[in-house]
């Protein structure tokens, strides 16, 4: 009796569980998986889109060599893109911006008819602080610290010039030429007027004399006319002596540090946009097929002949004047952390003799041999040509 009751309870409990499972399944509370295979959608073929094949600068005129095509998803095609069929129409179009290799060509990247390329300036101008300008000056090996300066270095500029004495009226180098005035002759019997005044001009040195009226030259006298000299009393004879210069006036040299702590913007010429485009796109080099063929050595790089400095506008004007006046400019390299500016003293021959205690050699009854008139650097023995 007891066993039958237990069996009845278990059967009733199992019936309730089965009824609950059936109810949940019919109302969709449990996931129901149906095995069904989705129908694949047809894929559209890609479209060939025009791109640039190398880096192009702003304002570049397109050619067929710099254009190519790549496959592009047809679903993401926009009217701004150019397809392969439209490539011929892009020839001779001008780029409005700088384009990198692989960039798709868009209509907004090209200059339309009658439109001007926007001038954004060079990147070097961005390195010039406001209130300053860049100016280029000539250099060589000695004037540029043996080509040591690089962009960003700090340098000083030394200017050296020659000074001569001038006649304030004629603005010509002294001494002046002199002329011999020949008085007019008797009056002309026909016109009854005096003959014109004749002036004979002589050169500064012992050269032939030229008649201003006839243009003919004559041999100079022992003391040629036309040399501006001076009269002195000979200390031995006590007689007046007329002294004339043996050569033209010698210019007097002076050197001064005209600029200090200038920043180097560039040494040498700036590359053009065409040169930058060529550098950005290296050309593959052909390998020699012959094993015995020797590769020619690359030509030695050319030394720069100019350097560009960042200075204030007034100093740029001063440098321009010194360049065109024939002054020699020399650079000195300085530490970038040294911002000290001092007033330097100009150097002349008198300064050298006094400050460096250089004595004037005494005239002695003997001298060195052979005679030396010009100073030259000695030649190393291994470079002496026999």
Tab-separated table of C-alpha atoms in Angstrom, residues 21-319:
chain	number	residue	atom	x	y	z
A	21	UNK	CA	8.299	21.658	-20.815
A	22	UNK	CA	5.572	21.358	-23.429
A	23	UNK	CA	4.107	24.706	-22.428
A	24	UNK	CA	7.471	26.523	-22.645
A	25	UNK	CA	8.270	24.997	-26.041
A	26	UNK	CA	4.960	25.998	-27.576
A	27	UNK	CA	5.200	29.629	-26.367
A	28	UNK	CA	8.753	30.128	-27.768
A	29	UNK	CA	10.647	30.588	-24.513
A	30	UNK	CA	13.311	28.110	-25.557
A	31	UNK	CA	15.499	28.661	-28.621
A	32	UNK	CA	14.484	26.618	-31.551
A	33	UNK	CA	17.120	25.986	-34.147
A	34	UNK	CA	16.235	25.220	-37.685
A	35	UNK	CA	18.948	24.080	-40.021
A	36	UNK	CA	18.573	26.139	-43.166
A	37	UNK	CA	21.271	27.295	-45.657
A	38	UNK	CA	21.213	31.052	-46.696
A	39	UNK	CA	21.135	31.843	-50.382
A	40	UNK	CA	24.449	33.654	-51.391
A	41	UNK	CA	24.066	37.182	-52.837
A	42	UNK	CA	25.791	37.897	-56.156
A	43	UNK	CA	29.066	39.996	-55.782
A	44	UNK	CA	29.552	43.031	-58.085
A	45	UNK	CA	32.910	43.140	-59.904
A	46	UNK	CA	35.380	45.854	-58.709
A	47	UNK	CA	35.818	49.074	-60.650
A	48	UNK	CA	39.252	50.326	-61.801
A	49	UNK	CA	39.876	53.732	-60.164
A	50	UNK	CA	42.604	56.207	-61.212
A	51	UNK	CA	45.404	56.895	-58.678
A	52	UNK	CA	48.778	58.652	-58.789
A	53	UNK	CA	51.770	56.307	-58.923
A	54	UNK	CA	54.349	58.633	-57.357
A	55	UNK	CA	54.613	61.642	-55.077
A	56	UNK	CA	53.547	64.785	-56.929
A	57	UNK	CA	54.139	68.395	-55.858
A	58	UNK	CA	51.502	71.080	-55.926
A	59	UNK	CA	51.060	72.559	-59.396
A	60	UNK	CA	52.279	69.419	-61.208
A	61	UNK	CA	50.910	68.830	-64.717
A	62	UNK	CA	49.666	65.245	-64.955
A	63	UNK	CA	51.042	62.841	-67.537
A	64	UNK	CA	50.284	59.226	-68.346
A	65	UNK	CA	53.504	58.144	-66.594
A	66	UNK	CA	52.295	59.276	-63.163
A	67	UNK	CA	48.763	57.808	-63.369
A	68	UNK	CA	47.594	54.251	-62.796
A	69	UNK	CA	44.510	52.265	-61.776
A	70	UNK	CA	43.625	50.027	-58.826
A	71	UNK	CA	40.510	47.885	-58.164
A	72	UNK	CA	37.847	49.607	-56.054
A	73	UNK	CA	34.704	48.217	-54.443
A	74	UNK	CA	31.773	49.172	-56.627
A	75	UNK	CA	29.565	49.720	-53.601
A	76	UNK	CA	31.813	52.548	-52.355
A	77	UNK	CA	32.236	54.329	-55.710
A	78	UNK	CA	31.453	58.064	-55.579
A	79	UNK	CA	31.060	60.528	-58.466
A	80	UNK	CA	34.242	62.322	-57.331
A	81	UNK	CA	36.433	59.362	-58.328
A	82	UNK	CA	37.761	58.875	-61.838
A	83	UNK	CA	37.456	55.476	-63.492
A	84	UNK	CA	39.826	53.896	-65.981
A	85	UNK	CA	37.710	55.115	-68.887
A	86	UNK	CA	38.145	58.718	-67.687
A	87	UNK	CA	41.950	58.515	-67.393
A	88	UNK	CA	42.726	60.132	-70.799
A	89	UNK	CA	40.802	63.226	-69.737
A	90	UNK	CA	43.157	63.750	-66.784
A	91	UNK	CA	46.238	64.280	-68.954
A	92	UNK	CA	47.601	67.860	-68.662
A	93	UNK	CA	45.404	68.590	-65.647
A	94	UNK	CA	47.243	70.449	-62.855
A	95	UNK	CA	47.284	69.309	-59.235
A	96	UNK	CA	45.945	71.749	-56.672
A	97	UNK	CA	47.703	70.076	-53.730
A	98	UNK	CA	50.690	67.824	-53.130
A	99	UNK	CA	49.654	64.196	-53.645
A	100	UNK	CA	51.270	61.070	-52.228
A	101	UNK	CA	51.767	57.913	-54.232
A	102	UNK	CA	48.663	55.699	-54.275
A	103	UNK	CA	46.185	58.521	-53.637
A	104	UNK	CA	42.958	58.270	-55.690
A	105	UNK	CA	42.514	61.279	-57.950
A	106	UNK	CA	39.499	63.435	-57.076
A	107	UNK	CA	38.063	66.370	-58.962
A	108	UNK	CA	38.645	68.589	-55.922
A	109	UNK	CA	42.385	67.840	-56.125
A	110	UNK	CA	42.717	69.316	-59.626
A	111	UNK	CA	42.722	72.886	-60.844
A	112	UNK	CA	39.715	73.820	-62.939
A	113	UNK	CA	39.924	75.995	-66.029
A	114	UNK	CA	40.793	79.587	-65.114
A	115	UNK	CA	41.600	78.703	-61.502
A	116	UNK	CA	44.976	79.609	-59.978
A	117	UNK	CA	47.012	77.277	-57.796
A	118	UNK	CA	46.796	78.360	-54.180
A	119	UNK	CA	50.139	79.722	-52.933
A	120	UNK	CA	50.864	78.184	-49.552
A	121	UNK	CA	54.561	79.118	-49.512
A	122	UNK	CA	57.618	77.021	-48.829
A	123	UNK	CA	58.300	75.059	-45.679
A	124	UNK	CA	61.587	76.941	-45.181
A	125	UNK	CA	59.731	80.221	-44.606
A	126	UNK	CA	58.084	78.655	-41.552
A	127	UNK	CA	61.529	78.400	-39.913
A	128	UNK	CA	62.032	82.189	-40.039
A	129	UNK	CA	60.874	83.902	-36.829
A	130	UNK	CA	58.496	86.868	-37.211
A	131	UNK	CA	60.428	90.091	-37.646
A	132	UNK	CA	63.380	88.369	-39.329
A	133	UNK	CA	64.288	87.669	-42.947
A	134	UNK	CA	66.546	85.251	-44.806
A	135	UNK	CA	69.408	86.470	-46.992
A	136	UNK	CA	72.054	84.552	-48.948
A	137	UNK	CA	75.735	85.484	-49.070
A	138	UNK	CA	78.583	83.959	-51.109
A	139	UNK	CA	81.016	81.576	-49.424
A	140	UNK	CA	84.051	79.469	-50.189
A	141	UNK	CA	86.110	77.020	-48.160
A	142	UNK	CA	87.987	79.608	-46.089
A	143	UNK	CA	85.068	81.977	-45.524
A	144	UNK	CA	82.693	79.193	-44.370
A	145	UNK	CA	84.809	77.467	-41.691
A	146	UNK	CA	85.671	74.736	-44.209
A	147	UNK	CA	81.938	74.096	-44.918
A	148	UNK	CA	81.291	73.156	-41.270
A	149	UNK	CA	77.983	75.056	-40.700
A	150	UNK	CA	74.694	73.190	-41.071
A	151	UNK	CA	71.074	74.260	-40.887
A	152	UNK	CA	70.324	75.540	-37.394
A	153	UNK	CA	73.914	76.462	-36.521
A	154	UNK	CA	74.814	79.891	-35.129
A	155	UNK	CA	77.479	81.967	-36.867
A	156	UNK	CA	79.031	85.433	-36.777
A	157	UNK	CA	79.825	87.459	-39.894
A	158	UNK	CA	83.100	89.367	-40.343
A	159	UNK	CA	83.302	92.008	-43.056
A	160	UNK	CA	86.578	93.161	-44.606
A	161	UNK	CA	86.824	96.101	-46.988
A	162	UNK	CA	89.392	98.413	-48.575
A	163	UNK	CA	89.240	102.196	-48.123
A	164	UNK	CA	90.868	104.822	-50.375
A	165	UNK	CA	91.019	108.622	-50.356
A	166	UNK	CA	88.741	110.369	-52.856
A	167	UNK	CA	88.452	113.848	-54.253
A	168	UNK	CA	85.191	115.096	-52.801
A	169	UNK	CA	84.276	116.999	-55.980
A	170	UNK	CA	85.226	114.418	-58.610
A	171	UNK	CA	84.715	111.347	-56.385
A	172	UNK	CA	87.885	109.937	-57.964
A	173	UNK	CA	90.885	108.337	-56.310
A	174	UNK	CA	93.626	110.734	-55.239
A	175	UNK	CA	96.029	112.007	-56.361
A	176	UNK	CA	94.355	113.909	-59.167
A	177	UNK	CA	95.747	114.184	-62.669
A	178	UNK	CA	97.061	117.591	-63.644
A	179	UNK	CA	96.902	119.442	-66.922
A	180	UNK	CA	99.113	121.955	-68.674
A	181	UNK	CA	97.169	125.015	-69.771
A	182	UNK	CA	98.421	126.502	-73.055
A	183	UNK	CA	97.268	130.085	-73.532
A	184	UNK	CA	95.295	131.009	-76.607
A	185	UNK	CA	97.215	132.308	-79.603
A	186	UNK	CA	96.686	135.506	-81.604
A	187	UNK	CA	93.174	136.279	-82.898
A	188	UNK	CA	92.055	134.582	-86.059
A	189	UNK	CA	92.471	137.053	-88.977
A	190	UNK	CA	89.141	136.085	-90.511
A	191	UNK	CA	86.849	135.787	-87.505
A	192	UNK	CA	88.910	138.117	-85.322
A	193	UNK	CA	88.320	135.750	-82.392
A	194	UNK	CA	90.920	134.254	-80.102
A	195	UNK	CA	91.862	130.647	-80.665
A	196	UNK	CA	90.317	128.240	-78.101
A	197	UNK	CA	92.177	127.373	-74.938
A	198	UNK	CA	94.253	124.207	-75.278
A	199	UNK	CA	94.640	121.821	-72.339
A	200	UNK	CA	97.091	118.937	-72.368
A	201	UNK	CA	96.196	116.123	-69.987
A	202	UNK	CA	98.877	113.869	-68.540
A	203	UNK	CA	98.425	110.513	-66.871
A	204	UNK	CA	99.230	109.746	-63.261
A	205	UNK	CA	102.221	107.526	-63.900
A	206	UNK	CA	105.068	107.718	-66.350
A	207	UNK	CA	102.984	106.947	-69.397
A	208	UNK	CA	102.466	108.632	-72.728
A	209	UNK	CA	100.745	112.014	-72.678
A	210	UNK	CA	97.528	112.569	-74.609
A	211	UNK	CA	96.519	115.839	-76.199
A	212	UNK	CA	92.888	116.535	-75.373
A	213	UNK	CA	92.307	118.362	-78.665
A	214	UNK	CA	94.081	116.108	-81.157
A	215	UNK	CA	94.077	112.855	-79.203
A	216	UNK	CA	97.724	112.251	-80.149
A	217	UNK	CA	100.117	110.830	-77.589
A	218	UNK	CA	103.656	112.009	-76.945
A	219	UNK	CA	106.501	110.554	-74.934
A	220	UNK	CA	106.677	111.819	-71.341
A	221	UNK	CA	109.419	114.072	-70.091
A	222	UNK	CA	111.995	112.858	-67.521
A	223	UNK	CA	109.649	114.291	-64.906
A	224	UNK	CA	106.349	113.682	-66.674
A	225	UNK	CA	103.678	116.294	-66.566
A	226	UNK	CA	100.378	115.545	-64.952
A	227	UNK	CA	101.626	113.853	-61.763
A	228	UNK	CA	100.374	115.485	-58.616
A	229	UNK	CA	103.299	115.537	-56.178
A	230	UNK	CA	104.755	117.659	-53.431
A	231	UNK	CA	107.838	119.818	-52.842
A	232	UNK	CA	110.219	118.958	-50.008
A	233	UNK	CA	113.597	120.357	-48.973
A	234	UNK	CA	116.418	117.866	-49.329
A	235	UNK	CA	118.055	117.634	-45.868
A	236	UNK	CA	121.529	117.175	-47.361
A	237	UNK	CA	121.570	119.578	-50.266
A	238	UNK	CA	119.093	122.010	-48.821
A	239	UNK	CA	117.460	122.272	-52.229
A	240	UNK	CA	113.756	121.911	-53.004
A	241	UNK	CA	112.876	118.582	-54.599
A	242	UNK	CA	109.576	117.761	-56.325
A	243	UNK	CA	108.414	114.284	-55.248
A	244	UNK	CA	105.911	112.244	-57.237
A	245	UNK	CA	104.253	108.936	-56.176
A	246	UNK	CA	105.816	105.775	-57.538
A	247	UNK	CA	102.471	103.957	-57.724
A	248	UNK	CA	98.756	104.447	-57.308
A	249	UNK	CA	97.280	104.979	-53.882
A	250	UNK	CA	97.310	101.852	-51.749
A	251	UNK	CA	93.900	101.005	-50.227
A	252	UNK	CA	93.730	100.650	-46.456
A	253	UNK	CA	92.160	97.479	-45.092
A	254	UNK	CA	89.745	97.262	-42.157
A	255	UNK	CA	87.919	94.243	-40.670
A	256	UNK	CA	85.000	94.211	-38.258
A	257	UNK	CA	82.498	91.685	-36.937
A	258	UNK	CA	79.356	93.160	-38.462
A	259	UNK	CA	76.795	90.520	-37.366
A	260	UNK	CA	76.630	88.206	-34.367
A	261	UNK	CA	74.651	85.071	-33.543
A	262	UNK	CA	72.971	84.572	-36.915
A	263	UNK	CA	71.088	81.315	-37.546
A	264	UNK	CA	71.877	79.260	-40.636
A	265	UNK	CA	68.742	78.420	-42.614
A	266	UNK	CA	70.410	76.527	-45.449
A	267	UNK	CA	73.889	75.930	-46.829
A	268	UNK	CA	73.869	75.666	-50.596
A	269	UNK	CA	70.944	76.064	-52.980
A	270	UNK	CA	67.403	75.173	-51.956
A	271	UNK	CA	65.954	72.245	-53.937
A	272	UNK	CA	63.174	73.049	-56.375
A	273	UNK	CA	59.828	71.249	-56.345
A	274	UNK	CA	60.885	69.230	-59.381
A	275	UNK	CA	64.064	68.115	-57.613
A	276	UNK	CA	62.068	67.169	-54.518
A	277	UNK	CA	59.714	65.073	-56.646
A	278	UNK	CA	62.639	63.245	-58.250
A	279	UNK	CA	64.239	62.606	-54.859
A	280	UNK	CA	60.993	61.268	-53.404
A	281	UNK	CA	60.621	58.784	-56.275
A	282	UNK	CA	63.898	56.875	-56.681
A	283	UNK	CA	64.594	55.487	-60.121
A	284	UNK	CA	65.574	51.793	-60.105
A	285	UNK	CA	69.125	51.285	-61.245
A	286	UNK	CA	69.988	48.611	-63.748
A	287	UNK	CA	72.447	46.017	-62.529
A	288	UNK	CA	75.428	45.331	-64.793
A	289	UNK	CA	75.057	42.063	-66.673
A	290	UNK	CA	78.759	41.634	-67.316
A	291	UNK	CA	80.572	40.350	-64.246
A	292	UNK	CA	83.727	42.147	-65.340
A	293	UNK	CA	81.976	45.470	-65.751
A	294	UNK	CA	83.018	47.996	-63.137
A	295	UNK	CA	80.564	50.480	-61.711
A	296	UNK	CA	81.746	54.016	-62.282
A	297	UNK	CA	82.349	56.002	-59.167
A	298	UNK	CA	79.784	58.655	-58.407
A	299	UNK	CA	80.868	62.171	-59.171
A	300	UNK	CA	82.110	64.130	-56.188
A	301	UNK	CA	79.399	66.398	-54.737
A	302	UNK	CA	79.741	70.045	-55.608
A	303	UNK	CA	80.721	72.337	-52.799
A	304	UNK	CA	78.149	75.012	-51.900
A	305	UNK	CA	78.900	78.567	-52.965
A	306	UNK	CA	76.153	80.326	-50.967
A	307	UNK	CA	74.756	80.173	-47.450
A	308	UNK	CA	71.408	81.547	-46.250
A	309	UNK	CA	71.257	83.288	-42.872
A	310	UNK	CA	68.343	84.446	-40.722
A	311	UNK	CA	68.895	88.102	-39.774
A	312	UNK	CA	66.822	91.183	-39.029
A	313	UNK	CA	65.755	93.283	-42.047
A	314	UNK	CA	68.226	96.105	-41.363
A	315	UNK	CA	71.169	93.696	-41.226
A	316	UNK	CA	69.984	92.161	-44.497
A	317	UNK	CA	70.272	95.583	-46.135
A	318	UNK	CA	73.763	96.002	-44.722
A	319	UNK	CA	74.866	92.609	-46.027
